[in-house]
Amino acid sequence: MATRLNPYLSFNGTARQALEFYREVFGGTLTLNSYGDFGQGDTPHADQIMHGMLETPGGLTLMGADNPPGMEVPQGGPFSVSLSGDDAAELRGYWEKLSEGGSVSVPLERQMWGDEFGMCTDRFGVPWMVNIGSPQG
């Protein structure tokens, strides 16, 4: 298996909803394992997600989980998830879905460097950056 680098998002009890939302945004195969699946079936957090992974046909991988009980997720950490490429229709579609119900800090529009760029925070508190470059060719 090749080494891969991908975002791993933490949630306070909303990982299932968030990862299902990202599957709606990006498509692909979603695998969810709950705490109950790993021997904690008779605990209050049995239905929460211990590990989830979304893999898309286009090669995107996004992982996430609910924090273990007693651990809080720090909101607004020093990260953003970045999407970039030159497929404008695909990236605008992702932008529309991710920003719906969230907040836009930088509208998706042409920037001084020539690309379309925007920043938003989705309804689960995850910050996203979308950059649409000109097709190279």
PDB file of C-alpha atoms in Angstrom:
ATOM      1  CA  MET A   1       0.000   0.000   0.000  1.00  0.00           C
ATOM      2  CA  ALA A   2       1.274   3.450  -0.907  1.00  0.00           C
ATOM      3  CA  THR A   3       1.656   6.056   1.822  1.00  0.00           C
ATOM      4  CA  ARG A   4      -1.202   8.537   1.823  1.00  0.00           C
ATOM      5  CA  LEU A   5      -1.858  11.824   3.556  1.00  0.00           C
ATOM      6  CA  ASN A   6      -5.462  12.880   4.189  1.00  0.00           C
ATOM      7  CA  PRO A   7      -7.568  14.910   6.608  1.00  0.00           C
ATOM      8  CA  TYR A   8      -8.854  13.160   9.744  1.00  0.00           C
ATOM      9  CA  LEU A   9     -11.687  15.167  11.288  1.00  0.00           C
ATOM     10  CA  SER A  10     -12.887  14.972  14.895  1.00  0.00           C
ATOM     11  CA  PHE A  11     -16.473  15.516  16.015  1.00  0.00           C
ATOM     12  CA  ASN A  12     -18.472  15.657  19.253  1.00  0.00           C
ATOM     13  CA  GLY A  13     -21.168  13.107  18.423  1.00  0.00           C
ATOM     14  CA  THR A  14     -21.925  14.234  14.850  1.00  0.00           C
ATOM     15  CA  ALA A  15     -19.372  12.175  12.882  1.00  0.00           C
ATOM     16  CA  ARG A  16     -22.020   9.901  11.338  1.00  0.00           C
ATOM     17  CA  GLN A  17     -24.081  12.858  10.079  1.00  0.00           C
ATOM     18  CA  ALA A  18     -20.992  14.751   8.893  1.00  0.00           C
ATOM     19  CA  LEU A  19     -19.451  11.812   7.028  1.00  0.00           C
ATOM     20  CA  GLU A  20     -22.793  10.952   5.429  1.00  0.00           C
ATOM     21  CA  PHE A  21     -23.065  14.604   4.366  1.00  0.00           C
ATOM     22  CA  TYR A  22     -19.570  14.456   2.811  1.00  0.00           C
ATOM     23  CA  ARG A  23     -20.594  11.290   0.931  1.00  0.00           C
ATOM     24  CA  GLU A  24     -23.523  13.308  -0.514  1.00  0.00           C
ATOM     25  CA  VAL A  25     -21.100  16.086  -1.482  1.00  0.00           C
ATOM     26  CA  PHE A  26     -18.278  13.984  -2.969  1.00  0.00           C
ATOM     27  CA  GLY A  27     -19.849  10.578  -3.689  1.00  0.00           C
ATOM     28  CA  GLY A  28     -17.861   7.445  -3.031  1.00  0.00           C
ATOM     29  CA  THR A  29     -17.817   4.613  -0.533  1.00  0.00           C
ATOM     30  CA  LEU A  30     -18.299   5.333   3.159  1.00  0.00           C
ATOM     31  CA  THR A  31     -17.230   2.871   5.844  1.00  0.00           C
ATOM     32  CA  LEU A  32     -18.396   3.579   9.401  1.00  0.00           C
ATOM     33  CA  ASN A  33     -17.368   1.673  12.523  1.00  0.00           C
ATOM     34  CA  SER A  34     -19.083   2.560  15.791  1.00  0.00           C
ATOM     35  CA  TYR A  35     -17.772   2.165  19.311  1.00  0.00           C
ATOM     36  CA  GLY A  36     -20.411  -0.565  19.683  1.00  0.00           C
ATOM     37  CA  ASP A  37     -18.818  -2.466  16.794  1.00  0.00           C
ATOM     38  CA  PHE A  38     -15.648  -2.691  18.876  1.00  0.00           C
ATOM     39  CA  GLY A  39     -17.029  -4.068  22.124  1.00  0.00           C
ATOM     40  CA  GLN A  40     -18.566  -0.973  23.667  1.00  0.00           C
ATOM     41  CA  GLY A  41     -22.157  -1.826  22.766  1.00  0.00           C
ATOM     42  CA  ASP A  42     -23.599  -1.274  26.224  1.00  0.00           C
ATOM     43  CA  THR A  43     -22.205   2.251  26.668  1.00  0.00           C
ATOM     44  CA  PRO A  44     -23.961   5.583  26.000  1.00  0.00           C
ATOM     45  CA  HIS A  45     -21.652   6.245  23.046  1.00  0.00           C
ATOM     46  CA  ALA A  46     -22.127   2.828  21.375  1.00  0.00           C
ATOM     47  CA  ASP A  47     -23.663   4.387  18.227  1.00  0.00           C
ATOM     48  CA  GLN A  48     -21.012   7.076  17.877  1.00  0.00           C
ATOM     49  CA  ILE A  49     -18.315   6.648  15.242  1.00  0.00           C
ATOM     50  CA  MET A  50     -14.950   5.267  16.353  1.00  0.00           C
ATOM     51  CA  HIS A  51     -13.569   5.448  12.797  1.00  0.00           C
ATOM     52  CA  GLY A  52     -15.050   6.445   9.462  1.00  0.00           C
ATOM     53  CA  MET A  53     -13.524   6.651   6.011  1.00  0.00           C
ATOM     54  CA  LEU A  54     -14.851   8.073   2.756  1.00  0.00           C
ATOM     55  CA  GLU A  55     -13.062   7.107  -0.457  1.00  0.00           C
ATOM     56  CA  THR A  56     -14.208   8.623  -3.742  1.00  0.00           C
ATOM     57  CA  PRO A  57     -13.780   7.360  -7.298  1.00  0.00           C
ATOM     58  CA  GLY A  58     -11.718  10.493  -8.021  1.00  0.00           C
ATOM     59  CA  GLY A  59      -9.132   9.573  -5.377  1.00  0.00           C
ATOM     60  CA  LEU A  60     -10.244  11.739  -2.436  1.00  0.00           C
ATOM     61  CA  THR A  61      -9.979  10.227   1.038  1.00  0.00           C
ATOM     62  CA  LEU A  62     -11.543  11.782   4.127  1.00  0.00           C
ATOM     63  CA  MET A  63     -11.492  10.157   7.563  1.00  0.00           C
ATOM     64  CA  GLY A  64     -13.212  11.122  10.790  1.00  0.00           C
ATOM     65  CA  ALA A  65     -14.545  10.005  14.147  1.00  0.00           C
ATOM     66  CA  ASP A  66     -16.359  11.124  17.250  1.00  0.00           C
ATOM     67  CA  ASN A  67     -14.003  12.018  20.048  1.00  0.00           C
ATOM     68  CA  PRO A  68     -13.884   9.459  22.836  1.00  0.00           C
ATOM     69  CA  PRO A  69     -16.178  10.315  25.768  1.00  0.00           C
ATOM     70  CA  GLY A  70     -14.699  12.987  27.990  1.00  0.00           C
ATOM     71  CA  MET A  71     -12.569  14.517  25.222  1.00  0.00           C
ATOM     72  CA  GLU A  72     -13.860  17.699  23.630  1.00  0.00           C
ATOM     73  CA  VAL A  73     -13.086  18.677  20.055  1.00  0.00           C
ATOM     74  CA  PRO A  74     -11.348  22.034  19.828  1.00  0.00           C
ATOM     75  CA  GLN A  75     -13.379  24.117  17.364  1.00  0.00           C
ATOM     76  CA  GLY A  76     -11.684  26.193  14.694  1.00  0.00           C
ATOM     77  CA  GLY A  77      -8.299  24.528  15.018  1.00  0.00           C
ATOM     78  CA  PRO A  78      -5.341  25.597  12.911  1.00  0.00           C
ATOM     79  CA  PHE A  79      -6.436  23.780   9.754  1.00  0.00           C
ATOM     80  CA  SER A  80      -8.613  23.983   6.674  1.00  0.00           C
ATOM     81  CA  VAL A  81      -9.449  21.262   4.189  1.00  0.00           C
ATOM     82  CA  SER A  82      -8.385  22.395   0.726  1.00  0.00           C
ATOM     83  CA  LEU A  83      -9.949  21.369  -2.587  1.00  0.00           C
ATOM     84  CA  SER A  84      -8.208  22.504  -5.740  1.00  0.00           C
ATOM     85  CA  GLY A  85      -8.082  21.648  -9.400  1.00  0.00           C
ATOM     86  CA  ASP A  86      -9.231  22.842 -12.788  1.00  0.00           C
ATOM     87  CA  ASP A  87     -12.610  21.077 -13.098  1.00  0.00           C
ATOM     88  CA  ALA A  88     -14.683  24.185 -12.450  1.00  0.00           C
ATOM     89  CA  ALA A  89     -18.084  22.462 -12.573  1.00  0.00           C
ATOM     90  CA  GLU A  90     -17.012  19.773 -10.091  1.00  0.00           C
ATOM     91  CA  LEU A  91     -15.420  22.223  -7.664  1.00  0.00           C
ATOM     92  CA  ARG A  92     -18.321  24.698  -7.844  1.00  0.00           C
ATOM     93  CA  GLY A  93     -20.670  21.802  -7.085  1.00  0.00           C
ATOM     94  CA  TYR A  94     -18.618  20.889  -4.003  1.00  0.00           C
ATOM     95  CA  TRP A  95     -18.586  24.567  -2.951  1.00  0.00           C
ATOM     96  CA  GLU A  96     -22.364  24.897  -3.217  1.00  0.00           C
ATOM     97  CA  LYS A  97     -22.982  21.800  -1.099  1.00  0.00           C
ATOM     98  CA  LEU A  98     -20.303  22.551   1.500  1.00  0.00           C
ATOM     99  CA  SER A  99     -21.317  26.189   2.019  1.00  0.00           C
ATOM    100  CA  GLU A 100     -25.073  25.448   2.209  1.00  0.00           C
ATOM    101  CA  GLY A 101     -26.110  25.726   5.842  1.00  0.00           C
ATOM    102  CA  GLY A 102     -22.639  26.940   6.810  1.00  0.00           C
ATOM    103  CA  SER A 103     -20.917  30.302   6.552  1.00  0.00           C
ATOM    104  CA  VAL A 104     -18.876  31.895   3.782  1.00  0.00           C
ATOM    105  CA  SER A 105     -15.858  33.954   4.833  1.00  0.00           C
ATOM    106  CA  VAL A 106     -14.495  34.519   1.300  1.00  0.00           C
ATOM    107  CA  PRO A 107     -16.966  34.243  -1.598  1.00  0.00           C
ATOM    108  CA  LEU A 108     -15.958  31.915  -4.427  1.00  0.00           C
ATOM    109  CA  GLU A 109     -14.821  34.426  -7.053  1.00  0.00           C
ATOM    110  CA  ARG A 110     -11.870  35.411  -9.228  1.00  0.00           C
ATOM    111  CA  GLN A 111      -8.862  36.496  -7.166  1.00  0.00           C
ATOM    112  CA  MET A 112      -5.833  38.678  -7.919  1.00  0.00           C
ATOM    113  CA  TRP A 113      -3.740  35.606  -8.803  1.00  0.00           C
ATOM    114  CA  GLY A 114      -6.237  34.680 -11.528  1.00  0.00           C
ATOM    115  CA  ASP A 115      -7.959  31.650  -9.982  1.00  0.00           C
ATOM    116  CA  GLU A 116     -11.409  31.437  -8.472  1.00  0.00           C
ATOM    117  CA  PHE A 117     -11.067  30.962  -4.724  1.00  0.00           C
ATOM    118  CA  GLY A 118     -13.390  30.859  -1.733  1.00  0.00           C
ATOM    119  CA  MET A 119     -13.428  29.913   1.934  1.00  0.00           C
ATOM    120  CA  CYS A 120     -16.355  28.570   3.921  1.00  0.00           C
ATOM    121  CA  THR A 121     -17.120  26.681   7.099  1.00  0.00           C
ATOM    122  CA  ASP A 122     -19.630  23.877   6.664  1.00  0.00           C
ATOM    123  CA  ARG A 123     -22.581  23.142   8.959  1.00  0.00           C
ATOM    124  CA  PHE A 124     -20.357  20.847  11.070  1.00  0.00           C
ATOM    125  CA  GLY A 125     -17.769  23.560  11.774  1.00  0.00           C
ATOM    126  CA  VAL A 126     -15.136  22.291   9.312  1.00  0.00           C
ATOM    127  CA  PRO A 127     -13.311  25.041   7.383  1.00  0.00           C
ATOM    128  CA  TRP A 128     -12.864  24.520   3.617  1.00  0.00           C
ATOM    129  CA  MET A 129     -10.858  26.311   0.922  1.00  0.00           C
ATOM    130  CA  VAL A 130     -11.775  25.829  -2.745  1.00  0.00           C
ATOM    131  CA  ASN A 131      -9.458  26.957  -5.542  1.00  0.00           C
ATOM    132  CA  ILE A 132     -10.392  26.625  -9.214  1.00  0.00           C
ATOM    133  CA  GLY A 133      -7.405  27.072 -11.492  1.00  0.00           C
ATOM    134  CA  SER A 134      -7.370  27.454 -15.241  1.00  0.00           C
ATOM    135  CA  PRO A 135      -6.996  24.174 -17.133  1.00  0.00           C
ATOM    136  CA  GLN A 136      -3.359  23.554 -18.079  1.00  0.00           C
ATOM    137  CA  GLY A 137      -2.791  22.602 -21.624  1.00  0.00           C
TER     138      GLY A 137
END
